[in-house]
C-alpha cells in the first residue's frame, strides 16, 4: 500500500479510525517538511482532530514516528521478499530484481522511506522497529549468501560484509537519485542501471580477489 500518494484514501478523522488518520496526516507532513519538520499538534491539525487526540494512541512524537517507520520496514521487507522469490530462476537475476524493488520503494513511497531511514530513532528504545528493519535486511543478506554460494572458487567473502556493502550502495543511490520527491538529484542514466552497474562491478571485484 502506498500511504504517500494514494488519491483514493480520504483525509481527516473518521470515527474509529483515528490512528490511521494520524498516520496518513504525519506522512503528508513528512513528505512536505521531512521527518523532523513537524509536531504532534501539526499532525493532529492535519488530521482534523484536537491536539490531545493523538495521545490516545501515541505516547509522543517518537512513538508515532516509530510506528510509521515500523510499518514501512514491514512493507519494504515484503516487497524485497517478493522480488527475491527464493532466488528463482537463478541468484543473479533474482538479485537484480531485489535491487529494482529497493529503488521502486524509495521512489514510490518517499515519505515512508524518509521515516524509515532519517527519523533518528533509537532501535534500543523501539524494539518493534528494530525487528522490522532486521526482517528487511535479512532478505538482502539471504540474497547475498545465495550469490556468494554461486561464485567459483573456495575463497568466499563473508555474507554480512557483502550485504552491508550492497545495502550502502542501494541506499545511497535510492537517497540521491531514486526518491520520488524534490530531493532527487538528476543523473544521466536510470537509478536502476546505476545500481546494476555498481553491483556488477562490486561482485566482479570480489571474484578477482577470490582468484588472487
CSV table of C-alpha atoms in Angstrom, one decimal:
chain,number,residue,atom,x,y,z
A,1,UNK,CA,0.0,0.0,0.0
A,2,UNK,CA,1.3,3.4,-0.9
A,3,UNK,CA,0.4,5.7,2.0
A,4,UNK,CA,2.1,8.7,0.4
A,5,UNK,CA,0.2,9.3,-2.7
A,6,UNK,CA,-2.9,7.2,-3.0
A,7,UNK,CA,-5.7,9.6,-4.0
A,8,UNK,CA,-8.4,7.2,-3.1
A,9,UNK,CA,-7.7,7.5,0.6
A,10,UNK,CA,-9.8,10.1,2.4
A,11,UNK,CA,-8.1,12.7,4.5
A,12,UNK,CA,-9.2,13.6,8.0
A,13,UNK,CA,-10.5,11.7,11.0
A,14,UNK,CA,-13.3,9.2,10.7
A,15,UNK,CA,-14.8,7.6,13.8
A,16,UNK,CA,-12.9,4.5,14.9
A,17,UNK,CA,-10.0,5.3,12.6
A,18,UNK,CA,-8.1,7.9,14.5
A,19,UNK,CA,-4.8,6.1,14.4
A,20,UNK,CA,-4.8,5.6,10.7
A,21,UNK,CA,-5.9,9.2,10.1
A,22,UNK,CA,-2.9,10.4,12.2
A,23,UNK,CA,-0.5,8.2,10.4
A,24,UNK,CA,-1.7,9.5,7.0
A,25,UNK,CA,-1.5,13.1,8.2
A,26,UNK,CA,2.0,12.5,9.5
A,27,UNK,CA,3.1,11.0,6.2
A,28,UNK,CA,1.8,14.0,4.3
A,29,UNK,CA,3.8,16.3,6.7
A,30,UNK,CA,6.9,14.2,6.3
A,31,UNK,CA,6.6,14.5,2.6
A,32,UNK,CA,6.3,18.3,2.9
A,33,UNK,CA,8.8,19.0,5.7
A,34,UNK,CA,10.8,15.9,6.3
A,35,UNK,CA,10.7,13.5,9.3
A,36,UNK,CA,11.9,16.2,11.7
A,37,UNK,CA,9.8,19.0,10.4
A,38,UNK,CA,6.5,18.7,12.2
A,39,UNK,CA,5.0,18.3,15.7
A,40,UNK,CA,2.3,16.1,17.1
A,41,UNK,CA,0.0,19.1,17.2
A,42,UNK,CA,0.5,19.7,13.5
A,43,UNK,CA,-0.3,16.1,12.7
A,44,UNK,CA,-3.4,16.4,14.8
A,45,UNK,CA,-4.4,19.6,12.9
A,46,UNK,CA,-3.7,18.0,9.6
A,47,UNK,CA,-5.9,15.0,10.6
A,48,UNK,CA,-8.7,17.3,11.7
A,49,UNK,CA,-8.6,16.3,15.4
A,50,UNK,CA,-7.8,18.1,18.6
A,51,UNK,CA,-4.2,18.5,19.8
A,52,UNK,CA,-4.9,16.0,22.6
A,53,UNK,CA,-6.3,13.3,20.3
A,54,UNK,CA,-3.0,11.7,19.2
A,55,UNK,CA,-2.1,10.8,22.8
A,56,UNK,CA,-4.9,8.2,22.8
A,57,UNK,CA,-2.6,6.1,20.6
A,58,UNK,CA,0.9,7.5,20.8
A,59,UNK,CA,2.9,8.5,23.9
A,60,UNK,CA,4.8,11.1,22.0
A,61,UNK,CA,6.1,12.1,18.6
A,62,UNK,CA,8.8,9.5,18.6
A,63,UNK,CA,6.3,6.7,19.2
A,64,UNK,CA,4.3,8.0,16.2
A,65,UNK,CA,7.4,8.1,14.0
A,66,UNK,CA,8.4,4.6,15.2
A,67,UNK,CA,5.0,3.2,14.2
A,68,UNK,CA,5.3,4.8,10.7
A,69,UNK,CA,8.8,3.5,10.3
A,70,UNK,CA,7.9,0.0,11.5
A,71,UNK,CA,5.0,-0.2,9.0
A,72,UNK,CA,7.4,1.0,6.3
A,73,UNK,CA,10.0,-1.7,7.1
A,74,UNK,CA,7.4,-4.4,7.1
A,75,UNK,CA,6.1,-3.3,3.7
A,76,UNK,CA,9.6,-2.9,2.5
A,77,UNK,CA,10.6,-6.4,3.6
A,78,UNK,CA,7.5,-7.9,2.0
A,79,UNK,CA,8.4,-6.2,-1.3
A,80,UNK,CA,12.0,-7.3,-1.2
A,81,UNK,CA,11.0,-10.9,-0.3
A,82,UNK,CA,8.5,-11.0,-3.2
A,83,UNK,CA,11.2,-9.7,-5.6
A,84,UNK,CA,13.7,-12.3,-4.4
A,85,UNK,CA,11.2,-15.1,-4.8
A,86,UNK,CA,13.5,-17.7,-3.4
A,87,UNK,CA,16.3,-16.8,-5.8
A,88,UNK,CA,14.4,-18.1,-8.9
A,89,UNK,CA,15.4,-18.7,-11.7
A,90,UNK,CA,18.9,-18.0,-10.5
A,91,UNK,CA,20.5,-15.9,-7.8
A,92,UNK,CA,22.0,-13.3,-10.1
A,93,UNK,CA,18.7,-12.5,-11.9
A,94,UNK,CA,16.8,-12.6,-8.6
A,95,UNK,CA,19.3,-10.3,-7.0
A,96,UNK,CA,18.8,-7.7,-9.7
A,97,UNK,CA,15.0,-7.8,-9.0
A,98,UNK,CA,15.7,-7.1,-5.4
A,99,UNK,CA,17.7,-4.0,-6.3
A,100,UNK,CA,15.0,-2.7,-8.6
A,101,UNK,CA,12.4,-3.3,-5.8
A,102,UNK,CA,14.6,-1.4,-3.3
A,103,UNK,CA,14.7,1.6,-5.7
A,104,UNK,CA,11.0,1.4,-6.5
A,105,UNK,CA,10.0,1.5,-2.9
A,106,UNK,CA,12.1,4.7,-2.3
A,107,UNK,CA,10.7,6.3,-5.4
A,108,UNK,CA,7.0,5.4,-4.8
A,109,UNK,CA,6.9,6.0,-1.0
A,110,UNK,CA,9.4,8.8,-0.3
A,111,UNK,CA,7.8,9.9,2.9
A,112,UNK,CA,7.7,6.4,4.3
A,113,UNK,CA,11.3,5.9,3.2
A,114,UNK,CA,12.4,9.1,5.0
A,115,UNK,CA,10.6,8.0,8.1
A,116,UNK,CA,12.4,4.7,8.0
A,117,UNK,CA,15.9,6.0,7.5
A,118,UNK,CA,16.0,9.6,8.5
A,119,UNK,CA,14.0,9.8,11.7
A,120,UNK,CA,17.0,9.3,14.0
A,121,UNK,CA,15.1,7.0,16.3
A,122,UNK,CA,16.9,4.7,18.6
A,123,UNK,CA,16.4,1.0,18.0
A,124,UNK,CA,17.1,0.3,21.6
A,125,UNK,CA,14.0,2.4,22.5
A,126,UNK,CA,11.8,0.9,19.8
A,127,UNK,CA,12.4,-2.9,19.6
A,128,UNK,CA,9.5,-3.5,17.2
A,129,UNK,CA,11.0,-1.0,14.8
A,130,UNK,CA,14.4,-2.8,15.1
A,131,UNK,CA,12.8,-6.2,14.5
A,132,UNK,CA,11.0,-4.9,11.3
A,133,UNK,CA,14.2,-3.4,10.0
A,134,UNK,CA,16.1,-6.7,10.6
A,135,UNK,CA,13.4,-8.5,8.6
A,136,UNK,CA,14.2,-6.3,5.6
A,137,UNK,CA,17.9,-6.6,5.9
A,138,UNK,CA,17.6,-10.4,6.3
A,139,UNK,CA,16.2,-10.6,2.7
A,140,UNK,CA,19.2,-8.8,1.4
A,141,UNK,CA,21.6,-11.0,3.4
A,142,UNK,CA,19.9,-14.1,2.2
A,143,UNK,CA,20.2,-12.9,-1.4
A,144,UNK,CA,23.9,-12.1,-0.9
A,145,UNK,CA,24.5,-15.6,0.6
A,146,UNK,CA,23.0,-17.2,-2.5
A,147,UNK,CA,25.0,-15.1,-4.9
A,148,UNK,CA,28.2,-15.8,-2.9
A,149,UNK,CA,27.5,-19.5,-2.9
A,150,UNK,CA,27.2,-19.4,-6.7
A,151,UNK,CA,30.7,-17.9,-7.1
A,152,UNK,CA,33.5,-20.1,-8.3
A,153,UNK,CA,36.4,-21.0,-6.0
A,154,UNK,CA,36.7,-21.7,-2.3
A,155,UNK,CA,37.6,-18.2,-1.0
A,156,UNK,CA,34.2,-16.7,-0.3
A,157,UNK,CA,33.7,-13.3,1.2
A,158,UNK,CA,31.6,-13.0,4.4
A,159,UNK,CA,27.9,-12.6,3.5
A,160,UNK,CA,27.3,-10.0,6.2
A,161,UNK,CA,30.1,-7.8,4.9
A,162,UNK,CA,28.7,-8.1,1.3
A,163,UNK,CA,25.2,-7.4,2.4
A,164,UNK,CA,26.3,-4.3,4.2
A,165,UNK,CA,28.2,-3.1,1.2
A,166,UNK,CA,25.3,-3.7,-1.2
A,167,UNK,CA,22.9,-2.1,1.2
A,168,UNK,CA,25.1,1.0,1.4
A,169,UNK,CA,25.2,1.2,-2.4
A,170,UNK,CA,21.5,0.7,-2.7
A,171,UNK,CA,20.6,3.2,0.0
A,172,UNK,CA,23.0,5.8,-1.5
A,173,UNK,CA,21.5,5.5,-5.0
A,174,UNK,CA,18.0,5.5,-3.6
A,175,UNK,CA,18.5,8.5,-1.5
A,176,UNK,CA,20.3,10.6,-4.2
A,177,UNK,CA,18.6,9.5,-7.4
A,178,UNK,CA,15.5,7.3,-6.9
A,179,UNK,CA,13.4,9.3,-4.5
A,180,UNK,CA,10.0,10.5,-5.7
A,181,UNK,CA,10.3,14.0,-4.2
A,182,UNK,CA,12.3,17.2,-4.7
A,183,UNK,CA,15.4,15.6,-3.0
A,184,UNK,CA,16.0,13.5,-6.1
A,185,UNK,CA,19.2,14.5,-8.0
A,186,UNK,CA,19.4,14.4,-11.8
A,187,UNK,CA,21.5,11.7,-13.3
A,188,UNK,CA,22.1,10.8,-17.0
A,189,UNK,CA,21.1,7.2,-16.5
A,190,UNK,CA,18.3,5.5,-14.7
A,191,UNK,CA,18.9,4.7,-11.0
A,192,UNK,CA,18.2,1.0,-11.8
A,193,UNK,CA,21.0,1.0,-14.4
A,194,UNK,CA,23.3,2.8,-12.0
A,195,UNK,CA,22.7,0.3,-9.2
A,196,UNK,CA,23.0,-2.7,-11.5
A,197,UNK,CA,26.4,-1.4,-12.8
A,198,UNK,CA,27.7,-0.8,-9.4
A,199,UNK,CA,26.7,-4.2,-8.1
A,200,UNK,CA,28.2,-6.0,-11.1
A,201,UNK,CA,31.5,-4.1,-10.6
A,202,UNK,CA,31.5,-4.9,-6.9
A,203,UNK,CA,30.9,-8.6,-7.5
A,204,UNK,CA,33.4,-8.8,-10.3
A,205,UNK,CA,35.9,-7.3,-7.9
A,206,UNK,CA,35.1,-10.0,-5.3
A,207,UNK,CA,35.6,-12.7,-7.9
A,208,UNK,CA,39.0,-11.3,-8.8
A,209,UNK,CA,40.0,-11.2,-5.2
A,210,UNK,CA,38.9,-14.8,-4.7
A,211,UNK,CA,41.3,-15.9,-7.5
A,212,UNK,CA,44.3,-14.0,-6.3
